[in-house]
Amino acid sequence: MKNIFAIAIASLAISSIQAQDINDAMRFAQTDLNGTARFKAMGGAFGAVGGDFSALNINPAGSLIFANNQVGLTLTNFNDSNNSNYFGTSTSARKNSIDLNQAGAVFVFNNQDTRSDWRKFAFTINYENAKNLDNNIFSEGTNPNNSVDKYFLSYANQKGGIPIELLQTQPGETIQSLYTYIGGLPDSNYPNINGYQAQQAFLGYQSYIIEAATTSPSNTSYTTGVLSGGDYYQQNRIKSTGYNSKVSFNFAAQYTDKWLFGINLNSHFLDYRQSSSFYESKKNSNVNDIIFRNDLYTYGSGFSLQLGTIFKPVKQVRMGIAYESPTWYKLTDELSQRISTSVYGLSTSPNSYSSVTTDPNTTMIFAPYNLQSPGKWTGSFAYIFGKRGLISLDLCSKNYGTTTYRPKGDFTSTNTYMANNLTNATEVRIGGEYKIKKISLRGGYRYEQSPYKNGTTIGALTGYSTGLGYNFGSTKLDLAYANAKRDYDQQFFSQGLTDAARIKSVNNNVTITLLFEL
């Protein structure tokens, strides 16, 4: 018989088996086009242009284009609109936020030794928010086929089923203590049972959504407690906040007048909170008004490096190539869950509905795990029209199929699924700038292919941008507006109930940058 671990206050438990999936990986593997206003206004096509703090995130050799020491600070207003369609019902949700998007300083040193071919050196430290994780999504509609019972049944009947004794509290045992105990599985008593799997089955059983198939003490098979027949009204709300940011330490050197070389050492910081609430109602069902809440907190750090070079065959032309390594994250997840149902015919109220709440009042802390995001290659070309302006092009390649969780033994099926379903995505960025005395006019376009082989789970991204800048002399002020659109499928759950809402996501943001020469 199992040992009971009881804690008087909200408890913490360690689980060695993970619950992460492809959606979590893609959330952190993808980045936004964030950075300075000039960078955003020109669509991020800066791999060969350089001379901008955010350009260093494309090609680290670009810091040598700075003519003198500078400090830059950038603020962005993010406005996200998510239009959802779930079984023909359309809804929308918005999120507006203001963030410090970039802050950095560059120091440029000319080599005083005129006999050396090494002409110039640069050192830069730059902070940038690689992805703003603030978002709101709301979906609702009537599902003609599937209830949330399939989510709980998929865990309860998985791998031979969960023994009934793991789902039933014994005399003197609390919901909290049992939920905490099974979260630590597998152990010597139950070596083949995943703790997260058992917890999901436990929540479904305690809320009467699923029932034991037999009254046998050895039962490991479960059936639904929800009335079949379809027409399940469902709502799903997802609110998230957070950031995926990095601090880059850049070193660059110029060899003769033609070659620029650079390296970035990047320290990443990730902090993400997601609160989801799922609601389901089914007329005349013994189990009705299901509310399932999940609060996830993911945090951690990572490391990556970048190498790049820019070649200037003639004064007007610049060509660049850069490599960005995978980002190696070390992350930790914390999860709390709560479920409420309305149940008909309980012994306390045999002829009416009773409210049943299963709240373990517990935060599960999963064992730290590693995530490797894909690396990236960028080829760039820029033509400089003297002091009048420029036009630039970046071509990028990023193989999302190399995204990997570790330890690999704990994520075999997830890693295999990502390798089989994700693909190499190409990105095109085009930007231009035209100067009229102290005013600079800018515009940009970008297109990024879907990271999925099917092209629809996450669709292609299309973005347009424009902006202007004013040169006060030792101070510069830049302003940009950018719009990006992408459609994707938002599943409510990772298994069982896998029906998805189709989300049309539109991001509009306004960015302002202030630059000071030192």
XYZ file of C-alpha atoms in Angstrom:
518
model
C 0.000 0.000 0.000
C 1.223 3.483 -0.752
C 2.811 5.838 1.757
C 0.966 9.120 2.302
C 2.927 12.382 2.260
C 0.767 15.080 3.883
C 1.609 18.773 4.261
C -0.512 21.188 6.209
C -0.021 24.104 3.814
C 0.165 24.326 0.011
C 2.627 21.599 -0.864
C 5.502 21.210 -3.276
C 6.300 17.996 -5.084
C 9.052 16.932 -7.413
C 8.227 14.932 -10.514
C 10.845 13.246 -12.696
C 8.419 12.738 -15.571
C 7.637 15.740 -17.730
C 4.383 17.031 -19.228
C 5.951 19.291 -21.880
C 4.877 18.945 -25.503
C 5.476 20.427 -28.971
C 3.385 23.525 -28.187
C 5.681 24.453 -25.298
C 8.744 23.905 -27.488
C 7.415 26.069 -30.313
C 6.484 28.853 -27.907
C 10.154 29.320 -27.029
C 11.760 28.254 -30.329
C 10.078 31.086 -32.249
C 11.113 34.711 -31.836
C 9.537 38.024 -32.827
C 10.975 40.804 -34.955
C 11.759 42.962 -31.946
C 14.401 45.610 -31.493
C 15.088 49.224 -32.405
C 12.633 51.341 -34.357
C 14.954 51.599 -37.367
C 15.408 47.829 -37.421
C 11.663 47.184 -37.227
C 10.752 49.855 -39.774
C 13.014 48.177 -42.343
C 11.569 44.704 -41.747
C 14.650 43.479 -39.893
C 16.688 43.303 -43.123
C 19.937 44.319 -41.440
C 22.311 41.375 -41.871
C 24.618 43.317 -44.196
C 23.608 46.857 -43.183
C 24.867 46.884 -39.592
C 25.254 50.070 -37.585
C 22.211 49.304 -35.430
C 21.915 47.607 -32.046
C 19.339 45.094 -33.271
C 21.367 44.408 -36.430
C 23.847 42.639 -34.163
C 21.215 39.977 -33.495
C 21.359 39.129 -37.218
C 25.084 39.544 -37.904
C 27.484 40.394 -35.051
C 29.976 41.941 -37.485
C 27.554 44.843 -37.914
C 28.800 46.670 -34.809
C 31.805 47.863 -36.849
C 29.494 50.006 -39.025
C 28.957 52.318 -36.040
C 31.061 55.442 -36.587
C 31.321 56.311 -32.887
C 30.267 55.296 -29.396
C 26.502 55.226 -28.868
C 23.818 54.378 -26.317
C 20.319 53.315 -27.367
C 16.996 52.783 -25.610
C 13.785 51.405 -27.164
C 10.167 51.160 -25.988
C 7.423 49.238 -27.814
C 3.654 49.206 -27.521
C 2.382 45.727 -28.442
C -1.238 45.312 -29.508
C -2.272 41.721 -30.204
C -5.640 40.713 -31.637
C -6.682 37.051 -31.769
C -9.799 36.135 -33.737
C -10.928 32.583 -33.015
C -13.208 30.215 -34.917
C -14.296 27.059 -33.082
C -16.878 24.901 -34.866
C -18.298 27.933 -36.642
C -18.467 30.285 -33.657
C -16.297 33.391 -33.947
C -14.863 35.240 -30.948
C -12.037 37.698 -30.364
C -9.632 38.765 -27.630
C -7.028 41.510 -27.364
C -3.927 42.248 -25.357
C -2.093 45.560 -25.090
C 1.227 46.054 -23.313
C 4.255 48.354 -23.236
C 7.748 46.935 -22.761
C 11.373 47.984 -22.696
C 12.321 46.317 -25.960
C 16.017 47.171 -26.229
C 18.812 48.894 -24.326
C 22.469 48.890 -25.243
C 25.813 50.611 -25.626
C 28.516 50.256 -28.278
C 32.157 51.315 -28.011
C 34.232 51.691 -31.173
C 38.060 51.780 -31.208
C 40.206 52.720 -34.207
C 43.590 51.019 -34.369
C 46.283 53.662 -33.991
C 48.883 51.336 -35.518
C 48.760 52.405 -39.177
C 50.962 49.453 -40.196
C 48.382 46.885 -39.087
C 45.674 45.537 -41.386
C 43.334 45.340 -38.394
C 41.707 48.735 -38.698
C 38.934 48.871 -36.142
C 37.438 47.097 -33.109
C 34.054 47.252 -31.404
C 32.566 46.039 -28.149
C 28.808 46.086 -27.519
C 26.507 45.051 -24.723
C 22.849 44.936 -25.669
C 19.616 43.804 -24.017
C 16.706 42.759 -26.205
C 13.314 41.153 -25.689
C 13.414 38.362 -28.278
C 9.729 37.523 -27.811
C 6.911 39.238 -25.954
C 4.810 36.477 -24.375
C 1.851 38.622 -23.265
C -1.300 37.328 -24.941
C -5.064 36.693 -24.574
C -7.055 34.032 -26.443
C -10.757 33.254 -26.058
C -12.595 30.525 -27.969
C -16.110 29.152 -27.679
C -18.459 26.938 -29.645
C -20.526 23.755 -29.631
C -18.433 20.644 -30.214
C -20.592 18.133 -32.121
C -18.582 15.079 -31.099
C -16.094 15.329 -28.264
C -16.290 16.092 -24.550
C -13.458 16.904 -22.180
C -14.021 13.411 -20.744
C -11.724 12.139 -23.516
C -8.837 14.092 -22.001
C -9.162 12.403 -18.619
C -9.943 8.971 -20.102
C -6.839 9.138 -22.296
C -4.704 9.356 -19.152
C -6.733 6.955 -16.993
C -6.624 4.140 -19.580
C -3.106 4.821 -20.826
C -0.503 2.025 -20.673
C -2.783 -0.551 -19.079
C -4.691 1.896 -16.892
C -4.343 3.485 -13.455
C -5.050 1.246 -10.403
C -8.213 2.473 -8.693
C -6.466 2.756 -5.328
C -4.409 5.655 -6.719
C -7.574 7.624 -7.464
C -9.592 6.977 -4.291
C -8.815 8.702 -1.006
C -8.657 6.403 2.029
C -9.921 7.252 5.547
C -7.792 10.041 6.963
C -6.317 10.846 3.554
C -6.887 14.236 1.916
C -7.215 15.245 -1.714
C -4.038 17.239 -1.304
C -1.934 14.430 0.103
C -3.049 11.886 -2.507
C -2.540 14.301 -5.421
C 0.919 15.122 -4.044
C 1.865 11.489 -3.634
C 0.867 10.335 -7.100
C 2.634 13.350 -8.620
C 5.924 11.801 -7.502
C 5.377 8.525 -9.385
C 6.885 6.302 -10.629
C 8.269 4.705 -7.475
C 9.018 1.151 -6.331
C 5.315 0.445 -5.756
C 4.202 1.750 -9.153
C 7.297 1.661 -11.388
C 5.386 1.965 -14.677
C 3.020 4.811 -13.859
C 3.753 8.409 -14.831
C 2.943 10.846 -12.027
C 1.472 13.485 -14.332
C -0.663 10.821 -16.019
C -1.995 9.630 -12.672
C -2.787 13.191 -11.550
C -4.916 13.912 -14.613
C -6.840 10.665 -14.121
C -7.246 11.533 -10.446
C -8.802 14.923 -11.224
C -11.231 13.364 -13.688
C -12.233 10.628 -11.257
C -12.648 12.864 -8.202
C -14.877 15.245 -10.206
C -17.056 12.346 -11.505
C -16.141 13.026 -15.146
C -14.804 9.476 -15.421
C -15.908 6.348 -13.536
C -14.390 2.967 -12.777
C -15.550 0.363 -15.299
C -15.977 -2.253 -12.519
C -16.272 -2.277 -8.730
C -13.241 -4.549 -8.451
C -10.445 -3.262 -6.174
C -8.040 -4.170 -8.982
C -9.874 -2.081 -11.585
C -7.657 -0.278 -14.129
C -10.316 0.541 -16.726
C -12.498 3.656 -16.866
C -15.572 4.943 -18.669
C -17.193 8.344 -19.005
C -19.600 9.935 -16.551
C -20.671 12.523 -19.150
C -23.763 11.964 -21.282
C -22.810 10.918 -24.803
C -24.427 12.196 -27.977
C -22.441 15.302 -28.853
C -23.387 18.992 -28.719
C -21.008 19.935 -25.938
C -20.840 23.699 -25.408
C -17.228 24.621 -24.661
C -15.215 27.722 -23.814
C -11.467 28.093 -23.471
C -9.635 31.152 -22.115
C -5.875 31.515 -22.146
C -4.116 34.477 -20.549
C -0.344 34.677 -20.610
C 2.367 37.098 -19.570
C 6.118 36.982 -19.786
C 9.222 37.506 -21.855
C 12.007 35.640 -23.604
C 14.904 38.069 -23.494
C 18.650 38.029 -23.875
C 21.770 40.046 -23.126
C 24.393 39.955 -25.886
C 28.115 40.589 -25.456
C 29.469 41.514 -28.883
C 33.086 41.611 -30.059
C 34.022 42.602 -33.618
C 37.113 43.447 -35.656
C 37.693 44.940 -39.118
C 40.431 43.534 -41.380
C 41.518 45.910 -44.145
C 38.700 47.947 -45.662
C 36.786 44.916 -46.899
C 36.270 42.364 -44.128
C 34.311 42.653 -40.879
C 34.164 39.810 -38.338
C 32.043 39.505 -35.184
C 30.900 37.185 -32.432
C 28.035 37.394 -29.933
C 27.856 35.537 -26.643
C 24.193 35.558 -25.590
C 22.740 34.980 -22.148
C 18.995 34.225 -22.290
C 16.337 34.751 -19.608
C 12.863 33.268 -19.830
C 9.847 33.924 -17.604
C 6.379 32.779 -18.682
C 3.034 32.508 -16.885
C -0.080 31.015 -18.456
C -3.520 30.754 -16.890
C -6.076 28.651 -18.781
C -9.731 28.020 -17.944
C -11.828 25.451 -19.833
C -15.618 25.304 -19.453
C -18.030 22.663 -20.766
C -21.798 22.275 -20.478
C -23.979 19.391 -21.673
C -27.759 19.422 -21.239
C -29.259 16.576 -19.167
C -25.874 15.089 -18.375
C -25.211 13.668 -14.914
C -22.008 15.704 -14.958
C -22.428 19.284 -16.113
C -20.841 22.734 -15.871
C -17.255 21.489 -15.899
C -14.614 24.137 -15.135
C -10.990 22.992 -15.421
C -8.263 25.500 -14.491
C -4.516 25.168 -15.049
C -1.849 27.682 -13.998
C 1.595 27.138 -15.506
C 4.800 28.977 -14.638
C 7.919 28.317 -16.735
C 11.232 29.980 -15.971
C 14.889 29.467 -16.677
C 17.943 30.605 -18.588
C 19.930 29.703 -21.652
C 23.001 30.314 -23.773
C 23.698 30.785 -27.469
C 26.399 32.259 -29.679
C 26.509 33.920 -33.077
C 29.248 34.283 -35.655
C 29.151 36.608 -38.635
C 31.116 38.341 -41.336
C 30.438 41.223 -43.732
C 32.380 41.639 -46.972
C 32.580 44.976 -48.825
C 33.868 44.296 -52.364
C 33.223 47.936 -53.299
C 32.118 50.926 -51.270
C 28.437 50.650 -52.248
C 27.996 46.890 -51.732
C 27.918 44.821 -48.557
C 27.430 41.051 -48.360
C 27.024 39.156 -45.120
C 26.694 35.660 -43.787
C 25.926 34.756 -40.169
C 25.275 31.670 -38.076
C 23.208 31.595 -34.897
C 23.684 28.498 -32.772
C 20.813 26.689 -31.074
C 19.782 28.188 -27.763
C 20.368 25.723 -24.959
C 17.762 26.386 -22.275
C 17.516 24.948 -18.796
C 13.892 25.342 -17.682
C 11.643 24.521 -14.752
C 7.847 24.202 -14.789
C 5.442 24.785 -11.918
C 1.831 23.685 -12.324
C -1.308 24.027 -10.210
C -4.702 22.584 -11.161
C -8.302 22.839 -9.991
C -11.546 21.389 -11.306
C -15.204 22.013 -10.459
C -18.270 20.147 -11.701
C -21.998 20.046 -11.173
C -23.052 16.436 -10.480
C -26.580 15.027 -10.383
C -27.759 12.316 -7.988
C -25.101 12.274 -5.297
C -26.114 10.595 -2.033
C -26.308 14.001 -0.336
C -28.712 15.365 -3.001
C -30.226 12.399 -4.896
C -32.717 14.502 -6.873
C -30.682 17.589 -7.723
C -27.285 18.830 -8.831
C -24.462 19.305 -6.336
C -21.310 21.325 -6.788
C -18.110 19.272 -6.527
C -14.720 20.996 -6.342
C -11.434 19.131 -6.503
C -8.718 21.548 -5.486
C -5.439 19.933 -4.368
C -4.161 23.400 -3.345
C -0.801 22.144 -4.541
C 1.925 23.435 -6.805
C 3.808 20.716 -8.618
C 7.430 21.573 -9.378
C 8.718 19.415 -12.197
C 12.340 18.372 -12.428
C 14.418 20.839 -14.487
C 14.718 19.898 -18.146
C 16.630 21.157 -21.165
C 15.278 22.509 -24.429
C 17.416 23.029 -27.518
C 15.914 25.460 -30.006
C 16.983 25.325 -33.682
C 19.996 27.139 -35.080
C 19.764 29.637 -37.917
C 21.718 30.709 -41.021
C 21.343 34.166 -42.597
C 22.674 35.435 -45.909
C 22.467 39.176 -46.581
C 22.989 41.775 -49.294
C 22.836 45.568 -49.111
C 23.402 48.346 -51.630
C 24.281 51.775 -50.252
C 23.317 54.858 -52.293
C 25.996 57.088 -50.812
C 24.437 59.236 -48.105
C 20.976 59.135 -49.689
C 19.790 55.703 -48.597
C 20.017 51.943 -49.004
C 18.150 48.778 -49.915
C 18.777 45.447 -48.206
C 17.782 41.790 -48.356
C 18.087 38.969 -45.820
C 17.443 35.263 -46.491
C 17.234 33.039 -43.394
C 16.957 29.296 -42.863
C 15.867 27.698 -39.573
C 15.270 23.949 -39.176
C 12.613 23.542 -36.492
C 12.856 19.753 -36.828
C 16.057 19.860 -34.749
C 14.179 21.193 -31.696
C 14.940 18.751 -28.881
C 13.989 18.143 -25.258
C 16.457 16.553 -22.848
C 16.939 14.166 -21.105
C 16.041 12.428 -24.376
C 14.893 9.317 -22.542
C 12.063 11.271 -20.878
C 10.937 12.875 -24.143
C 11.362 10.145 -26.747
C 7.862 10.372 -28.225
C 7.787 14.210 -28.181
C 11.209 14.531 -29.840
C 10.237 11.971 -32.490
C 6.986 13.819 -33.155
C 8.807 17.129 -33.592
C 11.403 15.591 -35.919
C 8.634 14.067 -38.055
C 6.282 17.067 -38.164
C 8.481 20.179 -38.091
C 10.512 21.369 -41.038
C 13.084 23.847 -42.277
C 11.485 27.306 -42.569
C 12.811 30.019 -44.864
C 12.415 33.689 -44.030
C 12.753 36.636 -46.432
C 13.217 40.215 -45.209
C 13.437 43.279 -47.444
C 14.089 46.817 -46.224
C 14.818 50.263 -47.569
C 15.759 53.710 -46.300
C 15.806 57.111 -48.011
C 17.235 60.237 -46.422
C 16.014 63.799 -46.983
C 18.441 66.047 -45.105
C 17.947 65.148 -41.431
C 14.855 62.972 -41.995
C 15.010 59.245 -42.854
C 12.031 57.454 -44.429
C 11.902 53.675 -44.052
C 9.868 50.653 -45.081
C 10.082 46.889 -44.859
C 8.494 43.535 -45.682
C 9.028 40.041 -44.331
C 7.682 36.571 -44.984
C 8.356 33.488 -42.879
C 7.316 29.987 -43.877
C 5.406 27.694 -41.542
C 7.592 25.640 -39.180
C 5.229 22.677 -39.735
C 5.429 20.321 -42.712
C 1.646 20.534 -43.122
C 1.865 24.328 -43.358
C -1.307 24.882 -41.314
C -0.836 23.948 -37.635
C 1.153 27.172 -37.523
C 0.759 29.060 -40.790
C 3.145 31.353 -42.639
C 3.786 34.848 -41.279
C 3.497 38.018 -43.358
C 4.607 41.399 -42.053
C 4.813 45.008 -43.233
C 6.467 47.963 -41.550
C 7.223 51.632 -41.981
C 8.854 54.389 -40.015
C 10.946 57.519 -39.925
C 13.866 59.011 -38.070
C 15.215 62.453 -37.297
C 18.871 63.262 -36.746
C 19.382 66.052 -34.199
C 23.157 65.701 -34.426
C 24.429 63.884 -31.364
C 20.915 62.563 -30.693
C 18.619 60.556 -32.976
C 14.934 59.781 -32.613
C 13.343 56.903 -34.543
C 9.714 55.806 -34.794
C 8.287 52.647 -36.404
C 4.977 50.907 -37.004
C 4.881 47.175 -37.778
C 2.064 44.779 -38.627
C 2.319 40.994 -38.719
C -0.314 38.320 -39.397
C -0.286 34.581 -38.822
C -2.968 31.867 -38.528
C -2.557 28.824 -36.305
C -4.461 26.015 -34.573
C -4.973 26.323 -30.816
C -5.663 22.942 -29.222
C -7.375 23.070 -25.847
C -5.542 19.958 -24.629
C -2.521 17.962 -25.765
C -4.345 14.619 -25.899
C -7.839 13.203 -25.702
C -9.791 16.334 -26.600
C -7.544 17.529 -29.430
C -10.061 19.587 -31.409
C -8.559 22.987 -32.150
C -9.808 26.517 -32.642
C -8.424 28.331 -35.681
C -6.797 31.570 -34.556
C -6.138 34.519 -36.829
C -3.471 36.471 -34.996
C -2.711 40.093 -35.850
C 0.074 42.007 -34.127
C 0.340 45.789 -34.422
C 3.103 47.566 -32.587
C 4.593 51.023 -32.358
C 8.241 51.404 -31.434
C 10.280 54.448 -30.429
C 14.078 54.556 -30.093
C 16.312 57.263 -28.667
C 20.037 57.185 -29.554
C 22.826 59.230 -27.973
C 26.361 59.630 -29.238
C 29.008 59.484 -26.539
